[in-house]
XYZ file of C-alpha atoms in Angstrom:
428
model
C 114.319 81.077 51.123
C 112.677 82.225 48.157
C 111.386 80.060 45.510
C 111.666 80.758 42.103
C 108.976 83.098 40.340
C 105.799 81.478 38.942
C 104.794 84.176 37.377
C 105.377 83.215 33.635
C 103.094 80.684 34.464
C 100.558 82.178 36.282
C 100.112 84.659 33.344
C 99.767 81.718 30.798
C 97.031 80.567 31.664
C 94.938 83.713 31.208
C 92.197 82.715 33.575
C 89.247 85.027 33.804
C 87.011 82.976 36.203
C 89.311 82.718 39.126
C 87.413 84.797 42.230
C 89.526 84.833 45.676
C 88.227 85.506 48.852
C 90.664 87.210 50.781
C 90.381 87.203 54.680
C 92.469 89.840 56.683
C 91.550 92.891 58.589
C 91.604 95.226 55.042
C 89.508 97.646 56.721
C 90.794 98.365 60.163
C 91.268 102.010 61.211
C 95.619 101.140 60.857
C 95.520 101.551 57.597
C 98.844 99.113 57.474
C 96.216 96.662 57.474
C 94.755 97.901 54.514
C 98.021 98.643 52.689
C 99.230 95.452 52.808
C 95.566 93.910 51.975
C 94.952 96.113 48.864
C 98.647 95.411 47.641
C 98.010 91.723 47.335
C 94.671 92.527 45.740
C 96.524 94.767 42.894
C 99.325 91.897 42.333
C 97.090 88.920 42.216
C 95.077 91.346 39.394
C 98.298 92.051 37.558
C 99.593 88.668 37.542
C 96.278 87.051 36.772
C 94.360 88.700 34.048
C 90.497 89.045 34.546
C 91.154 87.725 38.624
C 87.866 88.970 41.155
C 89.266 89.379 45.030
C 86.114 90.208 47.228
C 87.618 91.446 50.720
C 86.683 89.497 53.770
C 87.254 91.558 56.689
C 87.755 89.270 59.860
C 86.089 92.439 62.112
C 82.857 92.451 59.939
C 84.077 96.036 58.118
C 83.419 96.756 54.617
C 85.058 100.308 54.483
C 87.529 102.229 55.739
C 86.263 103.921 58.895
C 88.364 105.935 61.700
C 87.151 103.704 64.320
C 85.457 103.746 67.397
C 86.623 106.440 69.977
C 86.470 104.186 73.011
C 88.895 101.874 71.642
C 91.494 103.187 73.891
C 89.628 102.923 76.622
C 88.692 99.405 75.951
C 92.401 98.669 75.764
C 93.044 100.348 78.923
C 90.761 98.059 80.264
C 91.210 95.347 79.148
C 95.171 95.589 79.940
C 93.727 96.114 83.431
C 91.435 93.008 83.506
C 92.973 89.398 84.927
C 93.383 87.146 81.842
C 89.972 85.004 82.848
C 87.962 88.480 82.568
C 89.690 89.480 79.245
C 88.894 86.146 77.852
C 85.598 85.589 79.068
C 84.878 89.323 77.788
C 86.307 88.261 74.115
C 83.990 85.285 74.511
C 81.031 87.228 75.136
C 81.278 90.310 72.802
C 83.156 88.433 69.668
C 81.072 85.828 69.906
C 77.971 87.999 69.393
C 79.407 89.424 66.386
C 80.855 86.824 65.002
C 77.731 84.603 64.756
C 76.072 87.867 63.282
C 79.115 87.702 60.630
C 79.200 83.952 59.564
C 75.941 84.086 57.723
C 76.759 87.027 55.584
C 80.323 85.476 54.921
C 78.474 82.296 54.140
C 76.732 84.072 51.397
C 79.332 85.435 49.882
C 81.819 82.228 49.838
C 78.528 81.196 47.448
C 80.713 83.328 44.866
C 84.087 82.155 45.522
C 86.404 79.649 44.266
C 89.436 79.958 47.010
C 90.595 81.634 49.855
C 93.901 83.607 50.924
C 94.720 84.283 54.570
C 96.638 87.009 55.188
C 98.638 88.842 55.608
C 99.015 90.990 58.696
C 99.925 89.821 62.046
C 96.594 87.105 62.320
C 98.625 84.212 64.108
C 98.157 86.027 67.498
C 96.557 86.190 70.183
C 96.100 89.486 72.207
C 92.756 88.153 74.365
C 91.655 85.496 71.947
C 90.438 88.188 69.231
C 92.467 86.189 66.139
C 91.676 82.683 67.671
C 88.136 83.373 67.408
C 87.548 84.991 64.155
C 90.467 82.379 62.557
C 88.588 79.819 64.007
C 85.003 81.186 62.852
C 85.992 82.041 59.635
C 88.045 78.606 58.736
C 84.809 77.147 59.641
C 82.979 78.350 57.278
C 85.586 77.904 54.321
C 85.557 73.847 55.662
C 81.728 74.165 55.214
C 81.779 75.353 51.785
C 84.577 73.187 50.784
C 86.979 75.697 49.924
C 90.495 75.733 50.140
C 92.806 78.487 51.781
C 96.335 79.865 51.255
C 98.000 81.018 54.463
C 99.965 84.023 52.737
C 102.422 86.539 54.493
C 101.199 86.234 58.076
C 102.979 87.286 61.315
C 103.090 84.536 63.901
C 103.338 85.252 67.291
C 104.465 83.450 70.329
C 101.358 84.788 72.765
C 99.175 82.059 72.355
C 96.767 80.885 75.381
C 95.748 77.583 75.579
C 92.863 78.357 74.657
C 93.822 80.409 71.732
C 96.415 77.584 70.650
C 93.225 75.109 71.037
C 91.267 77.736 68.835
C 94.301 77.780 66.366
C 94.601 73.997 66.607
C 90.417 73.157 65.874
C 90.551 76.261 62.798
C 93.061 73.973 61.068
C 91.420 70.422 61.692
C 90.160 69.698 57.963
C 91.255 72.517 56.205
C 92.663 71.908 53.124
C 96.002 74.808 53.225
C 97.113 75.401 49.772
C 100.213 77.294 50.537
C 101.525 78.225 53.961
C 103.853 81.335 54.143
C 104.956 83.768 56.829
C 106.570 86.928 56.752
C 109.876 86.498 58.896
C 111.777 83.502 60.376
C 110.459 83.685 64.100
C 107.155 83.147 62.229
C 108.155 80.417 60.791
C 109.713 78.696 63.604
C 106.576 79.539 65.773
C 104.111 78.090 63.135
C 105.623 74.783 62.619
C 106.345 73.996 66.485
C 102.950 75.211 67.350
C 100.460 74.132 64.067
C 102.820 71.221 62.680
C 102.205 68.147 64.874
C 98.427 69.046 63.914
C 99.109 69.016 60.346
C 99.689 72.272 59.053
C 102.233 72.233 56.127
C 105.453 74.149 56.547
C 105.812 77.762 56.811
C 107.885 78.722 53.694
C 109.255 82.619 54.541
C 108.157 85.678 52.621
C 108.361 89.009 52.301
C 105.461 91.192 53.015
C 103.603 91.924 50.586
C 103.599 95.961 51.626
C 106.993 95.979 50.026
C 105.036 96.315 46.774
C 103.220 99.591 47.585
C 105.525 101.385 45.096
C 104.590 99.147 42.351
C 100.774 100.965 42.723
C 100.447 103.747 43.858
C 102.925 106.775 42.691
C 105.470 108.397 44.108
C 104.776 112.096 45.409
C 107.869 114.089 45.837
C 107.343 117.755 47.209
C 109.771 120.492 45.099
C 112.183 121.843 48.060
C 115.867 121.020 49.302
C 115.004 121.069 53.405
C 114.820 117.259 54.487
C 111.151 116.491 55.858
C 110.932 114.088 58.400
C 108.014 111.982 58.732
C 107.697 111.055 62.959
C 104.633 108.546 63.261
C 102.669 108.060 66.349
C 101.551 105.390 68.605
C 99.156 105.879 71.689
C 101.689 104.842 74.424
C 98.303 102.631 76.035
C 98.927 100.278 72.317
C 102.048 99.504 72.876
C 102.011 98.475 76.215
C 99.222 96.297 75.459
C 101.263 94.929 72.509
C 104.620 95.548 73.530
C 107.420 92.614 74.126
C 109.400 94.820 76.574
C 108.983 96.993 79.015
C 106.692 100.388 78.373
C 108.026 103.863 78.943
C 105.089 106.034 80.085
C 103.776 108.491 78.851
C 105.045 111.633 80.480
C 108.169 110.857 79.575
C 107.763 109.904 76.230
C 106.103 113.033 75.441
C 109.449 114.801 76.821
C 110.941 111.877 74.833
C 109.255 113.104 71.586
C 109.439 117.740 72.512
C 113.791 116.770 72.809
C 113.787 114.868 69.453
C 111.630 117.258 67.434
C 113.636 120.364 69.187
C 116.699 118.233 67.775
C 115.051 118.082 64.637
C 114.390 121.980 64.407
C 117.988 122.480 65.360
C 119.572 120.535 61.677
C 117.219 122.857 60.250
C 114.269 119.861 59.276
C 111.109 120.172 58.979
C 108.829 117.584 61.461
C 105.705 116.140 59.598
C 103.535 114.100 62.183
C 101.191 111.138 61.008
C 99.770 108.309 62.856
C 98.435 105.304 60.689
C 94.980 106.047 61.555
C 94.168 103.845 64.725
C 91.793 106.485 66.941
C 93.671 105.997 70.045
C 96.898 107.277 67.884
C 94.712 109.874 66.687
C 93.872 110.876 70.214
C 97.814 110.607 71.328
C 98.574 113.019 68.190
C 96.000 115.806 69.339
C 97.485 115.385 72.781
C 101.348 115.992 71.521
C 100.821 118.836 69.235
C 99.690 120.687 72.526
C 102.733 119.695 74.125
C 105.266 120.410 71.118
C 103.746 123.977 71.170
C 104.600 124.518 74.750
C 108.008 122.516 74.649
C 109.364 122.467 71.207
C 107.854 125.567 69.031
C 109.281 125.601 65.535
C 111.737 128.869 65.895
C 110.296 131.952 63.617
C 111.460 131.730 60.105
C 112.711 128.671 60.607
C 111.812 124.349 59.689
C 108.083 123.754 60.698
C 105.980 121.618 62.169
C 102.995 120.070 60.758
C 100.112 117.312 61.430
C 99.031 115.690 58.984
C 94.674 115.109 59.558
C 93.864 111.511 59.253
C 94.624 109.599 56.151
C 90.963 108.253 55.045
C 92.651 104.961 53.211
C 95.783 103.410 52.295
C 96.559 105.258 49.251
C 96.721 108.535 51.577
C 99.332 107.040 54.005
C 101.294 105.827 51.188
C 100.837 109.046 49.250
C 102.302 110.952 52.035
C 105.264 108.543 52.927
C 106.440 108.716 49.878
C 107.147 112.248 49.772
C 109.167 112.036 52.896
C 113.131 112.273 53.298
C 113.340 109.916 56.334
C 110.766 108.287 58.539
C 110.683 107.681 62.299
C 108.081 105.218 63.403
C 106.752 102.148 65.586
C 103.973 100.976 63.107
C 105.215 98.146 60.981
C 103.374 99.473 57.738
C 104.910 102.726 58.095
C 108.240 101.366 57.893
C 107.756 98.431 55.144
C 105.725 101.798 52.777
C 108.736 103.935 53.514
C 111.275 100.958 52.219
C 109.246 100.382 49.821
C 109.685 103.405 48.066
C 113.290 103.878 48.980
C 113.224 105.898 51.488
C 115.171 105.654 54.689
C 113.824 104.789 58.318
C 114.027 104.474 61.946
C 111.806 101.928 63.324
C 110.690 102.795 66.920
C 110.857 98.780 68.255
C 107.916 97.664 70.819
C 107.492 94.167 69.540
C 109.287 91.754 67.310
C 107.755 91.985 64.223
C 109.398 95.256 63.879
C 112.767 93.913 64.410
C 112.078 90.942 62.431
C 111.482 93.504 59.448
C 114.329 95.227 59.944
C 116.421 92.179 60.021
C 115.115 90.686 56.753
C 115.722 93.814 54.782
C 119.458 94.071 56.490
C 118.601 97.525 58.526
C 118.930 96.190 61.780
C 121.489 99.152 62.925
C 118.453 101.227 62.372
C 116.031 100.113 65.077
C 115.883 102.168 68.443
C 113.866 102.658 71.283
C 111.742 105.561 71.735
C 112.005 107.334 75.275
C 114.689 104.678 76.572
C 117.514 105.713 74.088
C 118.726 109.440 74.139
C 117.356 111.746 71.434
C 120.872 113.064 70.618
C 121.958 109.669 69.501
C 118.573 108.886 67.114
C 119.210 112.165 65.807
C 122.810 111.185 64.734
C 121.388 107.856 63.311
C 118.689 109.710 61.219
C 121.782 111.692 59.866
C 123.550 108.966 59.087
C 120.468 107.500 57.115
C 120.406 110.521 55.466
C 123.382 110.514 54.471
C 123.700 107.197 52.679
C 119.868 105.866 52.223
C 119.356 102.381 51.347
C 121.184 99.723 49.660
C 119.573 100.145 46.235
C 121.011 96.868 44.933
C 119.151 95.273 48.129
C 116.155 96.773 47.903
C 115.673 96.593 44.143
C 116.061 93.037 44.997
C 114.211 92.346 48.147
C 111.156 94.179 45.906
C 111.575 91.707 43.018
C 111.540 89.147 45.857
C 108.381 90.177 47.233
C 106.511 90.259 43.188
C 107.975 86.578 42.791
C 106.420 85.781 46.245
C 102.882 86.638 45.375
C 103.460 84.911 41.965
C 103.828 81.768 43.636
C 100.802 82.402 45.603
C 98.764 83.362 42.500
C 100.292 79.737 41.270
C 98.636 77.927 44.003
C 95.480 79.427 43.906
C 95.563 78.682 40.142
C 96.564 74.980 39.793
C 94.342 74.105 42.931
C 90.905 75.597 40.985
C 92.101 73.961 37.876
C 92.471 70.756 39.307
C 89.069 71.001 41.063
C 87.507 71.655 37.668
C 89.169 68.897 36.121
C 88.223 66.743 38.883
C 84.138 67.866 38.045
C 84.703 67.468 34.479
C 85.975 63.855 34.754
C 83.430 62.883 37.410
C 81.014 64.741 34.925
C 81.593 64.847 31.318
């Protein structure tokens, strides 16, 4: 489903005026989000010589920040509200900060010639937050007449009517240069639910996290015992997100002391991450008091470590790439670890993790944390030890995932040279 590159292209035509306003959440406290943001940045640079991208953070960030403590707590809550309170509270407090936000981002589409979308999982709707701010910040591309490219976005089938009205009035008169998603069941989801309003076709991609390897270096530690990186995710997230059933918390945690023991006992040595969020922070501070009581790394033996928050993307990849195997839930985690060859056990709570896993042909490798028995992810992680990744795949899928932001780079390109031709003609 790939289309051929445009790269050679792209690179003729040299363009040094081309500025890009890229809208995702580049600055949330999961770095994933950032990751994937500042990996299109680097490619659309490389690709297009003398290319500006000026980061439009849906949230209103403009730096990587740990995040608000409460956050968990305002999950918690909100997972506890009736769907009229949730929404009617996303009414209220986004729409406060969002009309604070649409005059600054007005100002700065004053400097821009197009727009991408994407990536990350925007096409959802988890209390109207991505309805909203799509809908806010479409508006104000209309306004200023500039196009968008819909690139490498999850789709999700979540939407409220009100959300899918929100989705449905963001798109009314904007012009979509290129429309791509990162799996099939994002795909399917955007042209059933955004096609009879006009939205072109979802072409599939691959995310454009795959290309973290391509910027930022490898870091391999000197040593022969296998590190494992386990990354955490506050159990309140994902049953908030989750497409199944939650295990809770007490026995995850006895989940997570058996697996690490298990660990310990191959003679590996644990290294535990979260990608930043500050309710996975929290979760992390919790667990290490746990694993001391229920698993304690055995004298002389592997050890244990936790790693202190990553302050941007570059850290999180940095320290992926210096693992032996990964077990995870968080989508970036995974796609980084692949990225740089490295084999991985994705910890599935929603379908975007499967989806991944699917697409890159590791869907043996997906498991459920607390539900399936430790012994048996144990063996798997062996097994992935043991053979790694399909290198002729993944050299592949990689090239796949350069040719993919090629062709965006192409769109973006031909649209703002047509536009100029259009004002030269109309004004010689």
């Amino acid at each position: 489903m790939h289309q051929p590159s445009a790269e050679p292209r792209a690179e003729s035509r040299r363009s040094g005026a081309l500025r890009v306003g890229l809208f995702n959440v580049k600055y949330s406290p999961n770095l994933g989000d950032g990751l994937l943001s500042e990996c299109i940045e680097a490619e659309l640079k490389r690709i297009v010589p003398g290319l500006s991208v000026e980061a439009f953070d849906l949230a209103g960030r403009t730096d990587y920040v740990a995040g608000g403590r409460l956050r968990g707590t305002a999950l918690s809550l909100l997972q506890s509200s009736p769907t009229p309170v949730r929404h009617g509270l996303a009414r209220t407090l986004l729409g406060r900060s969002l009309s604070r936000q649409r005059p600054v981002w007005r100002a700065r589409l004053a400097g821009i010639d197009a727009a991408v979308t994407g990536g990350g999982n925007l096409f959802s709707d988890a209390d109207l937050n991505f309805p909203l701010k799509i809908d806010a910040a479409w508006g104000e591309l209309r306004a200023a007449g500039i196009p968008t490219a819909v690139f490498a976005v999850g789709v999700a089938d979540n939407w409220s009517e009100t959300g899918a009205a929100l989705f449905r009035r963001a798109l009314a008169g904007t012009r979509i240069l290129h429309a791509s998603v990162r799996d099939a069941r994002s795909a399917e989801i955007w042209n059933r639910r955004l096609g009879p309003s006009g939205a072109p076709r979802a072409q599939v991609v691959h995310d454009p996290g795959l290309l973290v390897a391509r910027h930022v270096p490898q870091l391999r530690r000197p040593g022969t015992t296998p590190r494992i990186g386990l990354g955490l995710t506050h159990p309140t997230t994902l049953r908030y997100h989750s497409d199944e059933a939650a295990v809770s918390e007490r026995d995850l945690n006895a989940w997570y002391a058996a697996l690490v023991r298990g660990c310990f006992a191959r003679g590996w040595t644990v290294d535990v991450f979260t990608n930043g969020s500050p309710e996975d922070e929290a979760y992390l501070r919790r667990l290490r008091t746990i694993l001391a009581e229920t698993a304690p790394a055995p004298a002389g033996g592997p050890a244990i470590t936790f790693a202190p928050r990553f302050r941007n993307p570059t850290e999180l990849a940095a320290f992926v790439s210096g693992l032996d195997l990964l077990m995870a839930h968080r989508l970036h985690a995974n796609i980084a670890a692949y990225s740089y060859g490295i084999p991985q056990i994705g910890f599935t709570w929603d379908l975007k993790l499967a989806s991944f896993f699917d697409l890159v042909g590791r869907s043996d490798y997906v498991r459920t944390a607390g539900r399936e028995r430790p012994e048996a992810v144990l063996a798997l992680a062996e097994r992935g030890l043991r053979e790694g990744l399909d290198r002729r795949r993944h050299a592949a899928i990689l090239n796949e995932a350069r040719a993919d932001v090629a062709a965006l780079a192409e769109a973006l390109t031909t649209s703002v040279e047509a536009r100029a031709a259009r004002l030269h003609e109309a004004h010689p």
